[in-house]
């Protein structure tokens, strides 16, 4: 029979605008969070991380916000560029023994010229 | 961050055959992992490749189907055995720093006919 794969949600943004990519994580014990960017044909690339003792962290053109109360993580990209077009994954981990990094579903960011 | 080389980058295989994927890291790493990424989906951990001992498999993955070798601290292989079309995926090697952060190779795009 035919198998139907999941299609990742897509966020379409005008070049130059700011992008906000949201993620709901599942484990309230998670204490470390990472955003990855995956371009077509490549492996995921580390963008930015944040520990649970922080609620905001800034990098170059990117900011990650963490709201532990509602288990929500967001990635803000300032002045979005065509090169930002990719799939973005959030990942969470409880950094205790034998824990594994768990990835969210992913969101496709499409930048309109 | 470590430089991770994975090969082959892609392959098209016949049903019932096996494919071995190689992962080479440019520095010694303690933790190496193999992930699967099915079309349009997120990353799922297959197993942790342990140096000098058997790999540790996640639920739903077994050694007979996905045998893994880790002969030293810079190299690992994943074999996809007795392939079927359902095994068509991207297979990714990753290495960890111990903090939870992972770095990925560029992946192997596998298509099974």
PDB file of C-alpha atoms in Angstrom, chain A:
ATOM      1  CA  UNK A   1       0.000   0.000   0.000  1.00  0.00           C
ATOM      2  CA  UNK A   2       0.972   3.595  -0.293  1.00  0.00           C
ATOM      3  CA  UNK A   3       2.758   5.122   2.657  1.00  0.00           C
ATOM      4  CA  UNK A   4       2.149   8.740   3.498  1.00  0.00           C
ATOM      5  CA  UNK A   5       4.981  10.615   5.139  1.00  0.00           C
ATOM      6  CA  UNK A   6       4.583  13.510   7.447  1.00  0.00           C
ATOM      7  CA  UNK A   7       5.044  16.923   5.909  1.00  0.00           C
ATOM      8  CA  UNK A   8       6.875  19.443   8.023  1.00  0.00           C
ATOM      9  CA  UNK A   9       5.057  22.719   8.709  1.00  0.00           C
ATOM     10  CA  UNK A  10       6.384  25.663   6.714  1.00  0.00           C
ATOM     11  CA  UNK A  11       7.034  29.227   7.755  1.00  0.00           C
ATOM     12  CA  UNK A  12       7.279  31.676   4.866  1.00  0.00           C
ATOM     13  CA  UNK A  13       9.062  34.953   5.553  1.00  0.00           C
ATOM     14  CA  UNK A  14       9.959  37.963   3.425  1.00  0.00           C
ATOM     15  CA  UNK A  15      13.672  38.566   3.054  1.00  0.00           C
ATOM     16  CA  UNK A  16      14.783  41.178   5.560  1.00  0.00           C
ATOM     17  CA  UNK A  17      11.978  40.471   8.023  1.00  0.00           C
ATOM     18  CA  UNK A  18      12.496  38.787  11.370  1.00  0.00           C
ATOM     19  CA  UNK A  19      11.579  35.101  11.722  1.00  0.00           C
ATOM     20  CA  UNK A  20      10.251  33.383  14.804  1.00  0.00           C
ATOM     21  CA  UNK A  21      10.307  29.605  14.887  1.00  0.00           C
ATOM     22  CA  UNK A  22       8.511  27.955  17.778  1.00  0.00           C
ATOM     23  CA  UNK A  23       8.910  24.608  19.451  1.00  0.00           C
ATOM     24  CA  UNK A  24       7.021  22.864  22.243  1.00  0.00           C
ATOM     25  CA  UNK A  25       9.204  20.399  24.116  1.00  0.00           C
ATOM     26  CA  UNK A  26       7.944  17.391  25.981  1.00  0.00           C
ATOM     27  CA  UNK A  27      10.074  16.650  29.032  1.00  0.00           C
ATOM     28  CA  UNK A  28       9.782  19.028  31.973  1.00  0.00           C
ATOM     29  CA  UNK A  29      13.057  17.601  33.320  1.00  0.00           C
ATOM     30  CA  UNK A  30      15.020  18.682  30.239  1.00  0.00           C
ATOM     31  CA  UNK A  31      17.716  21.148  31.190  1.00  0.00           C
ATOM     32  CA  UNK A  32      19.549  21.774  27.932  1.00  0.00           C
ATOM     33  CA  UNK A  33      18.119  22.817  24.590  1.00  0.00           C
ATOM     34  CA  UNK A  34      19.609  23.188  21.130  1.00  0.00           C
ATOM     35  CA  UNK A  35      18.468  24.578  17.799  1.00  0.00           C
ATOM     36  CA  UNK A  36      19.747  22.926  14.622  1.00  0.00           C
ATOM     37  CA  UNK A  37      19.526  24.035  11.005  1.00  0.00           C
ATOM     38  CA  UNK A  38      19.429  21.445   8.232  1.00  0.00           C
ATOM     39  CA  UNK A  39      19.933  22.500   4.642  1.00  0.00           C
ATOM     40  CA  UNK A  40      18.956  20.227   1.811  1.00  0.00           C
ATOM     41  CA  UNK A  41      21.370  17.325   1.398  1.00  0.00           C
ATOM     42  CA  UNK A  42      23.283  18.126   4.573  1.00  0.00           C
ATOM     43  CA  UNK A  43      23.345  17.006   8.171  1.00  0.00           C
ATOM     44  CA  UNK A  44      21.942  19.183  10.963  1.00  0.00           C
ATOM     45  CA  UNK A  45      24.164  22.100  11.895  1.00  0.00           C
ATOM     46  CA  UNK A  46      24.334  23.493  15.437  1.00  0.00           C
ATOM     47  CA  UNK A  47      22.984  27.058  15.681  1.00  0.00           C
ATOM     48  CA  UNK A  48      22.600  27.973  19.332  1.00  0.00           C
ATOM     49  CA  UNK A  49      21.931  26.378  22.695  1.00  0.00           C
ATOM     50  CA  UNK A  50      20.497  27.389  26.042  1.00  0.00           C
ATOM     51  CA  UNK A  51      20.473  25.882  29.511  1.00  0.00           C
ATOM     52  CA  UNK A  52      17.424  25.777  31.706  1.00  0.00           C
ATOM     53  CA  UNK A  53      18.844  28.321  34.147  1.00  0.00           C
ATOM     54  CA  UNK A  54      18.512  30.954  31.427  1.00  0.00           C
ATOM     55  CA  UNK A  55      15.481  32.314  29.589  1.00  0.00           C
ATOM     56  CA  UNK A  56      17.260  34.088  26.751  1.00  0.00           C
ATOM     57  CA  UNK A  57      20.499  33.755  24.863  1.00  0.00           C
ATOM     58  CA  UNK A  58      21.727  35.735  21.902  1.00  0.00           C
ATOM     59  CA  UNK A  59      24.059  34.829  19.099  1.00  0.00           C
ATOM     60  CA  UNK A  60      24.878  36.427  15.809  1.00  0.00           C
ATOM     61  CA  UNK A  61      21.489  37.362  14.294  1.00  0.00           C
ATOM     62  CA  UNK A  62      19.806  34.641  16.350  1.00  0.00           C
ATOM     63  CA  UNK A  63      18.142  34.640  19.750  1.00  0.00           C
ATOM     64  CA  UNK A  64      16.754  31.676  21.630  1.00  0.00           C
ATOM     65  CA  UNK A  65      14.014  32.147  24.211  1.00  0.00           C
ATOM     66  CA  UNK A  66      13.046  29.530  26.766  1.00  0.00           C
ATOM     67  CA  UNK A  67       9.791  29.471  28.725  1.00  0.00           C
ATOM     68  CA  UNK A  68       9.958  26.542  31.122  1.00  0.00           C
ATOM     69  CA  UNK A  69       6.514  27.239  32.556  1.00  0.00           C
ATOM     70  CA  UNK A  70       4.821  26.264  29.311  1.00  0.00           C
ATOM     71  CA  UNK A  71       7.688  24.132  27.937  1.00  0.00           C
ATOM     72  CA  UNK A  72       8.208  26.401  24.972  1.00  0.00           C
ATOM     73  CA  UNK A  73      11.326  27.251  23.018  1.00  0.00           C
ATOM     74  CA  UNK A  74      11.659  29.762  20.218  1.00  0.00           C
ATOM     75  CA  UNK A  75      14.327  30.784  17.736  1.00  0.00           C
ATOM     76  CA  UNK A  76      14.330  34.326  16.449  1.00  0.00           C
ATOM     77  CA  UNK A  77      16.304  35.165  13.325  1.00  0.00           C
ATOM     78  CA  UNK A  78      16.876  38.845  12.643  1.00  0.00           C
ATOM     79  CA  UNK A  79      16.899  40.228   9.096  1.00  0.00           C
ATOM     80  CA  UNK A  80      16.193  36.859   7.507  1.00  0.00           C
ATOM     81  CA  UNK A  81      18.290  36.070   4.443  1.00  0.00           C
ATOM     82  CA  UNK A  82      17.815  33.572   1.591  1.00  0.00           C
ATOM     83  CA  UNK A  83      20.600  31.482   3.114  1.00  0.00           C
ATOM     84  CA  UNK A  84      18.436  30.975   6.173  1.00  0.00           C
ATOM     85  CA  UNK A  85      16.052  28.809   4.149  1.00  0.00           C
ATOM     86  CA  UNK A  86      16.281  25.362   5.721  1.00  0.00           C
ATOM     87  CA  UNK A  87      14.574  22.988   8.112  1.00  0.00           C
ATOM     88  CA  UNK A  88      14.981  23.942  11.768  1.00  0.00           C
ATOM     89  CA  UNK A  89      14.846  21.437  14.603  1.00  0.00           C
ATOM     90  CA  UNK A  90      14.725  22.023  18.310  1.00  0.00           C
ATOM     91  CA  UNK A  91      16.253  19.365  20.550  1.00  0.00           C
ATOM     92  CA  UNK A  92      16.055  18.768  24.269  1.00  0.00           C
ATOM     93  CA  UNK A  93      17.962  16.680  26.762  1.00  0.00           C
ATOM     94  CA  UNK A  94      18.098  16.033  30.451  1.00  0.00           C
ATOM     95  CA  UNK A  95      21.836  15.987  31.073  1.00  0.00           C
ATOM     96  CA  UNK A  96      21.641  13.269  33.656  1.00  0.00           C
ATOM     97  CA  UNK A  97      23.195   9.846  33.138  1.00  0.00           C
ATOM     98  CA  UNK A  98      22.195   7.856  30.050  1.00  0.00           C
ATOM     99  CA  UNK A  99      20.008  10.594  28.643  1.00  0.00           C
ATOM    100  CA  UNK A 100      19.650  11.128  24.908  1.00  0.00           C
ATOM    101  CA  UNK A 101      19.073  14.192  22.783  1.00  0.00           C
ATOM    102  CA  UNK A 102      15.459  14.182  21.558  1.00  0.00           C
ATOM    103  CA  UNK A 103      14.547  16.092  18.412  1.00  0.00           C
ATOM    104  CA  UNK A 104      11.341  17.940  17.696  1.00  0.00           C
ATOM    105  CA  UNK A 105       9.394  17.562  14.464  1.00  0.00           C
ATOM    106  CA  UNK A 106      11.084  20.331  12.523  1.00  0.00           C
ATOM    107  CA  UNK A 107       9.854  23.414  10.692  1.00  0.00           C
ATOM    108  CA  UNK A 108      10.726  24.473   7.171  1.00  0.00           C
ATOM    109  CA  UNK A 109      11.688  28.137   6.841  1.00  0.00           C
ATOM    110  CA  UNK A 110      11.167  29.523   3.349  1.00  0.00           C
ATOM    111  CA  UNK A 111      12.524  33.007   2.616  1.00  0.00           C
ATOM    112  CA  UNK A 112      10.784  34.974  -0.138  1.00  0.00           C
ATOM    113  CA  UNK A 113      13.033  37.325  -2.131  1.00  0.00           C
TER     114      UNK A 113
END
